[in-house]
Coordinates of C-alpha atoms and ligand atoms in Angstrom, one line a residue:
M1 CA -20.4 9.3 -87.2
I2 CA -18.6 6.3 -85.8
K3 CA -21.4 3.8 -86.7
N4 CA -20.9 4.6 -90.3
L5 CA -17.2 3.7 -90.3
S6 CA -17.7 0.0 -90.8
A7 CA -19.3 0.6 -94.2
L8 CA -16.1 2.3 -95.4
D9 CA -13.3 0.7 -97.3
D10 CA -9.8 0.4 -95.7
G11 CA -8.0 3.8 -96.1
P12 CA -7.7 7.3 -94.7
V13 CA -10.5 8.5 -92.4
S14 CA -11.2 11.4 -90.1
V15 CA -13.5 11.0 -87.1
S16 CA -14.5 12.9 -83.9
G17 CA -15.7 11.6 -80.5
W18 CA -15.2 11.3 -76.8
V19 CA -12.3 9.4 -75.4
D20 CA -13.7 6.5 -73.4
T21 CA -10.7 4.5 -72.3
V22 CA -6.9 4.7 -72.9
R23 CA -4.8 1.6 -72.6
D24 CA -1.2 2.6 -72.5
Q25 CA 1.0 -0.3 -73.3
K26 CA 4.8 -0.3 -73.8
K27 CA 4.7 -0.8 -77.5
V28 CA 1.2 0.3 -78.5
Q29 CA -1.6 2.5 -77.2
F30 CA -5.2 1.7 -77.6
V31 CA -7.9 4.3 -77.3
V32 CA -11.6 3.6 -77.4
L33 CA -13.4 6.6 -79.0
R34 CA -17.1 7.0 -78.6
D35 CA -19.8 9.1 -80.1
E36 CA -23.6 8.8 -79.6
S37 CA -23.7 6.2 -82.4
G38 CA -21.1 3.7 -81.1
A39 CA -17.4 3.2 -80.4
V40 CA -14.2 2.4 -82.3
Q41 CA -10.7 1.4 -81.3
L42 CA -7.8 3.6 -82.2
V43 CA -4.3 2.1 -82.2
N44 CA -1.1 4.0 -82.0
P45 CA 2.1 1.9 -82.2
R46 CA 4.7 3.7 -80.0
T47 CA 8.1 4.6 -81.3
T48 CA 10.8 2.8 -79.3
D49 CA 14.5 3.0 -79.6
A50 CA 16.9 0.1 -80.1
D51 CA 16.6 -0.8 -76.4
G52 CA 12.8 -0.8 -76.5
V53 CA 12.5 2.4 -74.6
V54 CA 9.6 4.6 -75.7
V55 CA 10.9 7.7 -77.4
A56 CA 8.9 10.8 -76.6
D57 CA 6.7 11.3 -79.6
E58 CA 3.4 12.8 -80.6
P59 CA 0.6 11.9 -80.4
A60 CA 1.7 9.2 -77.9
T61 CA 2.5 11.7 -75.1
S62 CA -0.8 13.5 -75.3
I63 CA -2.7 10.3 -75.6
S64 CA -1.3 9.0 -72.3
G65 CA -2.8 12.0 -70.5
L66 CA -6.2 12.1 -72.1
A67 CA -9.0 12.2 -69.6
Q68 CA -12.2 10.2 -70.2
G69 CA -14.7 12.4 -71.9
T70 CA -12.2 14.6 -73.7
F71 CA -13.5 15.4 -77.2
V72 CA -11.0 14.8 -79.9
T73 CA -10.7 14.7 -83.7
V74 CA -8.4 12.1 -85.2
T75 CA -7.1 11.1 -88.6
G76 CA -5.7 7.8 -89.5
Q77 CA -5.9 4.6 -91.6
L78 CA -9.1 2.6 -91.2
K79 CA -8.5 -1.2 -91.3
H80 CA -11.1 -4.0 -91.2
D81 CA -9.9 -6.8 -89.0
E82 CA -12.3 -9.4 -87.7
R83 CA -10.1 -10.1 -84.7
V84 CA -11.0 -6.7 -83.3
K85 CA -13.9 -7.3 -80.9
L86 CA -15.2 -3.7 -81.1
G87 CA -17.0 -3.8 -84.5
G88 CA -14.2 -5.6 -86.5
I89 CA -12.4 -2.3 -87.4
E90 CA -9.6 -0.2 -86.0
I91 CA -8.0 3.1 -86.9
K92 CA -4.2 3.4 -86.9
L93 CA -3.6 6.9 -85.7
S94 CA -1.9 9.6 -87.8
T95 CA -3.0 12.8 -85.9
L96 CA -5.1 13.5 -82.8
T97 CA -6.4 17.0 -81.9
V98 CA -8.0 17.8 -78.6
V99 CA -11.1 19.9 -79.4
S100 CA -12.4 20.2 -75.8
A101 CA -10.6 18.7 -72.8
A102 CA -12.5 17.0 -69.9
I103 CA -11.8 17.3 -66.2
P104 CA -10.1 14.0 -65.3
E105 CA -12.5 13.0 -62.5
T106 CA -15.7 11.9 -64.2
P107 CA -18.6 12.4 -61.7
I108 CA -20.6 9.4 -62.8
A109 CA -19.7 5.8 -63.7
A110 CA -21.7 2.9 -65.2
D111 CA -22.8 1.7 -61.7
S112 CA -23.8 5.2 -60.3
S113 CA -27.3 5.5 -58.8
L114 CA -30.1 6.7 -61.0
D115 CA -30.3 9.9 -58.8
K116 CA -26.6 10.6 -59.3
R117 CA -26.9 10.0 -63.0
M118 CA -29.8 12.4 -63.2
D119 CA -27.6 15.1 -61.4
W120 CA -25.2 14.7 -64.4
R121 CA -27.8 14.0 -67.0
F122 CA -25.8 15.5 -69.9
L123 CA -23.0 13.0 -69.2
D124 CA -25.5 10.2 -68.7
L125 CA -27.1 10.9 -72.0
R126 CA -23.9 10.3 -73.9
N127 CA -24.5 6.6 -73.5
P128 CA -25.7 5.1 -76.8
R129 CA -28.6 3.4 -74.9
Q130 CA -29.9 6.7 -73.6
N131 CA -29.4 8.3 -77.0
L132 CA -31.4 5.6 -78.6
I133 CA -34.3 6.2 -76.2
F134 CA -34.8 9.7 -77.5
R135 CA -34.5 8.6 -81.2
I136 CA -37.2 6.1 -80.5
Q137 CA -39.3 8.8 -78.9
T138 CA -38.9 11.0 -82.0
T139 CA -39.8 8.2 -84.3
F140 CA -42.9 7.2 -82.2
E141 CA -44.2 10.8 -82.0
H142 CA -43.5 11.4 -85.7
A143 CA -45.5 8.2 -86.6
L144 CA -48.5 9.4 -84.4
R145 CA -48.4 12.8 -85.9
T146 CA -48.2 11.3 -89.5
Y147 CA -51.3 9.2 -88.7
W148 CA -53.2 12.2 -87.3
I149 CA -52.3 14.4 -90.2
E150 CA -53.2 11.8 -92.8
H151 CA -56.5 11.4 -91.1
D152 CA -57.3 15.1 -91.1
F153 CA -56.8 15.9 -87.5
I154 CA -56.0 19.5 -86.3
E155 CA -53.0 20.0 -84.0
L156 CA -53.7 22.2 -81.0
H157 CA -51.4 24.0 -78.5
T158 CA -53.6 24.7 -75.5
P159 CA -52.6 27.0 -72.7
K160 CA -50.8 25.7 -69.7
L161 CA -51.8 28.6 -67.5
M162 CA -55.3 28.2 -66.4
A163 CA -57.8 30.0 -64.1
S164 CA -59.2 26.7 -62.7
A165 CA -58.3 23.1 -62.2
S166 CA -58.6 20.8 -65.3
E167 CA -58.7 17.5 -63.4
S168 CA -59.0 17.1 -59.6
R169 CA -58.2 19.9 -57.3
A170 CA -55.9 17.6 -55.4
E171 CA -52.9 17.7 -57.7
L172 CA -52.9 21.3 -58.6
F173 CA -49.9 23.6 -58.9
E174 CA -50.7 27.2 -58.1
V175 CA -48.6 30.0 -59.4
G176 CA -48.6 33.7 -58.7
Y177 CA -50.2 35.6 -61.7
F178 CA -49.8 39.4 -61.3
D179 CA -52.2 40.3 -58.6
T180 CA -54.1 37.1 -58.7
K181 CA -53.2 33.4 -59.0
A182 CA -53.2 30.8 -61.9
Y183 CA -52.9 27.0 -62.1
L184 CA -50.7 24.9 -64.3
A185 CA -52.7 22.7 -66.6
Q186 CA -53.1 19.1 -65.4
S187 CA -54.2 18.1 -68.9
P188 CA -55.7 19.8 -72.0
Q189 CA -59.0 18.2 -71.1
F190 CA -61.3 21.3 -71.2
F191 CA -59.7 22.8 -74.2
K192 CA -59.8 19.6 -76.3
Q193 CA -63.5 19.3 -75.5
M194 CA -63.9 23.0 -76.4
A195 CA -62.5 22.2 -79.8
Q196 CA -65.3 19.8 -80.4
S197 CA -67.9 22.5 -79.7
A198 CA -65.9 24.7 -82.0
G199 CA -66.4 22.3 -84.9
F200 CA -62.7 21.1 -85.1
G201 CA -64.0 17.5 -85.0
K202 CA -60.7 15.7 -84.7
I203 CA -57.8 17.1 -82.8
F204 CA -54.5 16.2 -81.1
E205 CA -51.9 17.7 -78.9
V206 CA -48.6 16.5 -77.6
G207 CA -47.6 18.8 -74.7
P208 CA -46.7 19.3 -71.1
A209 CA -49.0 18.5 -68.2
F210 CA -48.4 19.2 -64.6
R211 CA -49.5 17.3 -61.5
A212 CA -48.6 18.3 -57.9
D213 CA -48.3 14.7 -57.1
P214 CA -46.0 14.1 -54.1
S215 CA -45.5 10.4 -54.9
F216 CA -42.1 8.8 -55.6
T217 CA -43.3 5.9 -57.7
S218 CA -41.5 4.8 -60.9
R219 CA -44.4 6.1 -63.1
H220 CA -45.2 9.5 -61.7
A221 CA -43.6 12.9 -62.5
T222 CA -44.8 16.4 -61.6
E223 CA -44.3 17.4 -65.2
F224 CA -44.8 15.0 -68.1
T225 CA -45.6 14.9 -71.8
S226 CA -49.2 14.1 -72.4
V227 CA -50.3 12.7 -75.8
D228 CA -54.0 13.7 -76.2
S229 CA -56.6 13.2 -78.9
E230 CA -60.3 14.0 -79.1
I231 CA -62.9 13.1 -81.8
S232 CA -66.5 14.1 -82.5
W233 CA -69.5 12.1 -83.7
I234 CA -68.7 8.9 -81.8
D235 CA -71.2 6.3 -80.7
S236 CA -69.3 5.2 -77.6
H237 CA -65.9 4.8 -76.0
D238 CA -65.4 1.9 -78.4
D239 CA -64.7 4.4 -81.2
V240 CA -62.1 6.1 -79.1
M241 CA -60.4 2.7 -78.4
T242 CA -60.3 1.9 -82.1
L243 CA -58.5 5.3 -82.8
H244 CA -56.2 4.6 -79.9
E245 CA -55.1 1.2 -81.1
D246 CA -54.6 2.4 -84.6
L247 CA -52.3 5.0 -83.3
M248 CA -50.3 2.5 -81.2
V249 CA -49.9 0.3 -84.2
A250 CA -48.6 3.2 -86.3
G251 CA -46.2 4.2 -83.5
F252 CA -44.9 0.7 -82.8
T253 CA -44.6 -0.2 -86.5
A254 CA -42.4 2.9 -87.1
V255 CA -40.2 2.1 -84.1
Q256 CA -39.9 -1.6 -85.0
I257 CA -38.8 -0.8 -88.6
K258 CA -36.4 2.0 -87.7
H259 CA -35.0 0.8 -84.4
G260 CA -36.0 -2.9 -83.9
D261 CA -32.4 -4.2 -84.4
E262 CA -30.8 -1.6 -82.2
V263 CA -33.4 -2.1 -79.4
K264 CA -32.6 -5.8 -79.5
A265 CA -28.9 -5.2 -79.4
L266 CA -28.9 -2.5 -76.7
F267 CA -31.9 -3.4 -74.5
D268 CA -32.4 -7.1 -75.4
V269 CA -36.0 -6.3 -76.0
E270 CA -38.1 -7.3 -79.0
V271 CA -40.4 -4.5 -80.2
T272 CA -43.6 -6.1 -81.2
V273 CA -46.3 -4.5 -83.3
P274 CA -49.6 -5.2 -81.6
S275 CA -52.4 -6.9 -83.5
T276 CA -55.9 -5.3 -83.5
P277 CA -58.3 -5.2 -82.0
F278 CA -56.7 -5.1 -78.6
P279 CA -58.5 -7.3 -76.0
R280 CA -61.2 -5.2 -74.2
I281 CA -62.3 -6.4 -70.8
P282 CA -64.9 -4.7 -68.5
L283 CA -63.2 -3.9 -65.2
A284 CA -65.7 -6.0 -63.1
E285 CA -64.9 -9.0 -65.3
A286 CA -61.1 -8.3 -65.1
K287 CA -61.4 -8.3 -61.3
E288 CA -63.1 -11.7 -61.4
I289 CA -60.3 -13.0 -63.7
V290 CA -57.5 -11.9 -61.4
K291 CA -59.4 -13.3 -58.4
S292 CA -59.6 -16.7 -60.2
R293 CA -55.8 -16.5 -60.5
G294 CA -55.5 -16.1 -56.8
Y295 CA -55.3 -12.3 -56.4
E296 CA -58.1 -10.3 -55.0
V297 CA -58.2 -6.5 -55.6
P298 CA -58.8 -4.9 -52.2
R299 CA -62.6 -4.9 -51.6
D300 CA -63.1 -1.2 -51.1
D301 CA -61.1 -0.5 -54.3
D302 CA -63.3 0.6 -57.2
D303 CA -60.2 0.8 -59.3
M304 CA -57.6 -1.8 -60.4
D305 CA -54.5 -1.6 -58.2
P306 CA -51.0 -1.9 -59.7
E307 CA -50.8 -5.6 -58.8
G308 CA -54.2 -6.2 -60.3
E309 CA -53.0 -4.5 -63.5
R310 CA -50.0 -6.8 -63.6
Q311 CA -52.2 -9.9 -63.0
I312 CA -54.6 -9.0 -65.8
A313 CA -51.8 -8.3 -68.2
A314 CA -50.3 -11.7 -67.4
Y315 CA -53.7 -13.3 -68.1
V316 CA -54.0 -11.4 -71.4
A317 CA -50.4 -12.3 -72.4
E318 CA -51.2 -16.0 -71.8
K319 CA -54.6 -16.1 -73.3
Y320 CA -54.2 -13.7 -76.3
G321 CA -50.5 -13.3 -76.6
H322 CA -51.1 -9.6 -76.4
E323 CA -49.1 -6.9 -74.5
F324 CA -52.0 -4.5 -74.5
V325 CA -55.4 -4.6 -72.9
F326 CA -58.2 -2.1 -72.5
L327 CA -60.0 -2.3 -69.2
T328 CA -63.4 -0.7 -69.7
D329 CA -66.4 0.6 -67.8
Y330 CA -64.8 2.0 -64.6
A331 CA -67.0 2.9 -61.7
S332 CA -68.5 6.4 -61.8
S333 CA -67.3 6.9 -58.2
I334 CA -63.6 7.0 -59.4
R335 CA -64.0 8.7 -62.7
P336 CA -64.1 12.5 -63.4
F337 CA -67.5 14.2 -63.7
Y338 CA -67.0 14.6 -67.5
H339 CA -67.0 10.9 -68.3
M340 CA -70.3 9.7 -69.7
R341 CA -72.1 7.0 -67.7
H342 CA -73.8 4.0 -69.2
D343 CA -77.5 4.3 -70.1
G344 CA -79.4 2.1 -67.6
D345 CA -76.4 1.8 -65.2
A346 CA -75.1 5.1 -64.0
S347 CA -72.7 3.4 -61.6
I348 CA -70.3 2.7 -64.5
T349 CA -68.8 5.0 -67.1
K350 CA -68.1 4.7 -70.8
S351 CA -64.4 4.9 -70.1
Y352 CA -61.3 2.8 -70.3
D353 CA -57.7 2.6 -69.2
L354 CA -55.1 1.2 -71.6
I355 CA -52.7 -1.2 -69.9
F356 CA -49.4 -2.0 -71.6
N357 CA -47.1 -4.7 -70.2
G358 CA -48.9 -4.5 -66.8
T359 CA -49.1 -0.7 -66.3
E360 CA -51.6 2.0 -67.1
I361 CA -50.4 4.2 -70.0
S362 CA -53.7 6.0 -70.8
T363 CA -57.2 7.0 -69.8
G364 CA -60.0 7.6 -72.3
A365 CA -63.7 8.0 -72.4
Q366 CA -66.8 9.2 -74.1
R367 CA -67.6 12.6 -72.6
E368 CA -70.9 13.7 -71.2
H369 CA -72.2 16.3 -73.6
R370 CA -75.7 16.8 -72.3
I371 CA -75.5 20.0 -70.2
E372 CA -78.0 19.1 -67.5
V373 CA -76.4 15.7 -66.9
L374 CA -72.9 17.2 -67.0
E375 CA -73.8 19.9 -64.5
A376 CA -75.5 17.4 -62.2
Q377 CA -72.4 15.1 -62.3
A378 CA -70.1 18.1 -61.5
V379 CA -72.2 19.0 -58.5
E380 CA -72.3 15.3 -57.4
K381 CA -68.4 15.4 -57.5
G382 CA -68.4 18.5 -55.2
L383 CA -67.6 21.0 -57.9
D384 CA -69.1 24.5 -57.9
P385 CA -70.6 25.0 -61.4
K386 CA -69.8 28.7 -61.2
E387 CA -66.1 27.9 -61.1
I388 CA -66.3 25.9 -64.3
E389 CA -68.9 28.2 -66.0
G390 CA -66.7 28.8 -69.0
Y391 CA -66.3 25.1 -69.6
L392 CA -70.0 24.4 -69.1
D393 CA -70.8 27.0 -71.7
F394 CA -69.2 24.7 -74.4
F395 CA -72.2 22.5 -74.0
R396 CA -74.9 25.1 -74.1
Y397 CA -74.7 26.0 -77.8
G398 CA -74.9 22.6 -79.5
V399 CA -72.0 20.2 -79.2
P400 CA -71.5 16.8 -81.0
S401 CA -71.0 13.6 -79.1
H402 CA -67.3 13.2 -78.5
G403 CA -64.6 11.4 -76.7
G404 CA -60.8 11.1 -76.4
F405 CA -57.9 10.0 -74.4
G406 CA -54.7 11.2 -72.7
M407 CA -51.6 9.1 -72.7
G408 CA -48.3 9.5 -70.8
L409 CA -45.5 9.4 -73.4
A410 CA -42.8 8.4 -70.9
R411 CA -44.9 5.5 -69.7
V412 CA -45.1 4.1 -73.2
L413 CA -41.3 4.3 -73.6
M414 CA -40.6 2.9 -70.2
L415 CA -42.8 -0.2 -70.9
M416 CA -41.7 -0.6 -74.5
L417 CA -38.0 -0.7 -73.4
H418 CA -38.6 -2.6 -70.2
Q419 CA -37.1 0.2 -68.1
A420 CA -37.7 0.4 -64.3
S421 CA -38.7 4.0 -64.1
I422 CA -40.0 6.9 -66.3
R423 CA -36.9 8.8 -65.1
E424 CA -34.8 6.7 -67.5
V425 CA -36.8 7.8 -70.5
T426 CA -37.6 11.4 -69.6
Y427 CA -35.1 13.9 -71.0
L428 CA -35.1 16.0 -67.7
F429 CA -37.3 14.4 -65.0
R430 CA -39.3 16.6 -62.7
G431 CA -40.4 15.1 -59.3
P432 CA -41.2 16.3 -55.8
T433 CA -37.5 16.7 -55.0
R434 CA -36.1 17.4 -58.4
L435 CA -36.2 20.7 -60.2
E436 CA -32.7 20.5 -61.7
P437 CA -30.9 20.3 -64.1
Ligands
AMO501 P1 -55.2 10.7 -66.4 O1 -55.2 11.6 -65.3 O2 -55.5 9.3 -66.2 O3 -56.4 11.2 -67.5 O4 -53.9 10.9 -67.2 C1 -53.7 10.3 -68.5 C2 -52.4 9.6 -68.6 O5 -51.3 10.5 -68.3 C3 -50.3 9.8 -67.6 N1 -50.1 10.5 -66.3 C4 -48.8 10.6 -65.8 N2 -47.6 10.3 -66.2 C5 -46.6 10.7 -65.4 N3 -46.7 11.3 -64.2 C6 -47.9 11.6 -63.7 N4 -48.0 12.2 -62.5 C7 -49.1 11.3 -64.5 N5 -50.4 11.4 -64.4 C8 -51.0 10.9 -65.5 C9 -50.7 8.4 -67.5 C10 -52.2 8.5 -67.6 O6 -52.7 7.2 -68.0 N6 -57.9 14.1 -69.1 C11 -57.7 12.7 -68.8 C12 -57.5 11.9 -70.1 C13 -58.7 11.8 -71.0 O7 -59.7 11.3 -70.5 O8 -58.6 12.3 -72.1 C14 -56.5 12.5 -67.9 O9 -55.7 13.4 -67.8 O10 -50.1 7.6 -68.5

């Protein structure tokens, strides 16, 4: 790999990569060679005759015609020279072999629109910044998984084809299923709760979720990776928040240790491991706080709108120096039927949203496990209990108190790396007008 070259002593080397640029000068040729780890400069002094005229020679002739993106293998002499801007090393070429030629007209450039870059995602992903994003994703997921396994969680793979909705009916993809129809899972919600009734106690799943959401915001996709966890024997949603923050600390610690320097170099972003506990602010109080800062969440809005989320994040950053905040106790009117409501005040739920750098990344809650209450809440939300009969059965045979959360993986990465859209951090984005590549 190119990034490993600088650790080698001067001497013969062999390396492969994509041709990035060719500078064809009279007496010397410079080629910048890239791979996913970095770039290196190749030099090829040209052979000239007594009058300074270039004599046709190899590899000079073939170098002149190399198109950007051509994949080559070269051999040569590595030399450390601090005057070389690109990493302080260069390779004096001995041989150059074209492994796979590229068409000369590259369809995208550094300033291409995001949409155009997504059309040509495999070329876009060659950029070391993009490559790093998916290394970070791997490290983050691995750290979460390690935490779960060390704490005795069971990993589940729940079905993505379902007979009913798993969240609201509004964002449901319907698919033909033999002589009937099925729905794509909007979340593993029902099945992770089923696991609690099955005695699995502590579970997690990292898998696809589908939402027929027609919006074109920077944080919505029609298919996204959902990070889910669910635990039994809890006292309240506070226990879920504690698990959630421990997981974030595990993930951010691993990313900081493994990629902190690269993130600083390529994104100019500091990866900070959050301190625990994260600030926890009831939603009603958060609304008062943002109001005192001059922003009033629209009156008829039981939720916190995106501007409100940004405002409360700014307050938390100033007051606690924290990038995360749990907003708790959302109104029952805007939460799903399965969220438990507070004893003594049924208008608010034992739920939370986790806000990171001003945007929601997660929703969690204690679940209602008392069947009569659960059924009544479902009816109140306009659901027909017969349609969710199978789900309701989980609560008819003895089920522990439990709760959990769902978190959008791409949102975490987008906000961690200060990217403008989840499209940048999703390997292949799916949206209302994008089904390819
Ligand atoms: P919710 O619907 O809030 O809760 O989703 C949880 C998290 O998933 C992410 N997310 C999305 N990411 C990209 N595109 C979308 N269209 C999209 N929709 C949601 C967000 C969000 O915070 N079952 C509950 C969770 C639970 O209570 O366990 C649920 O799905 O980051």
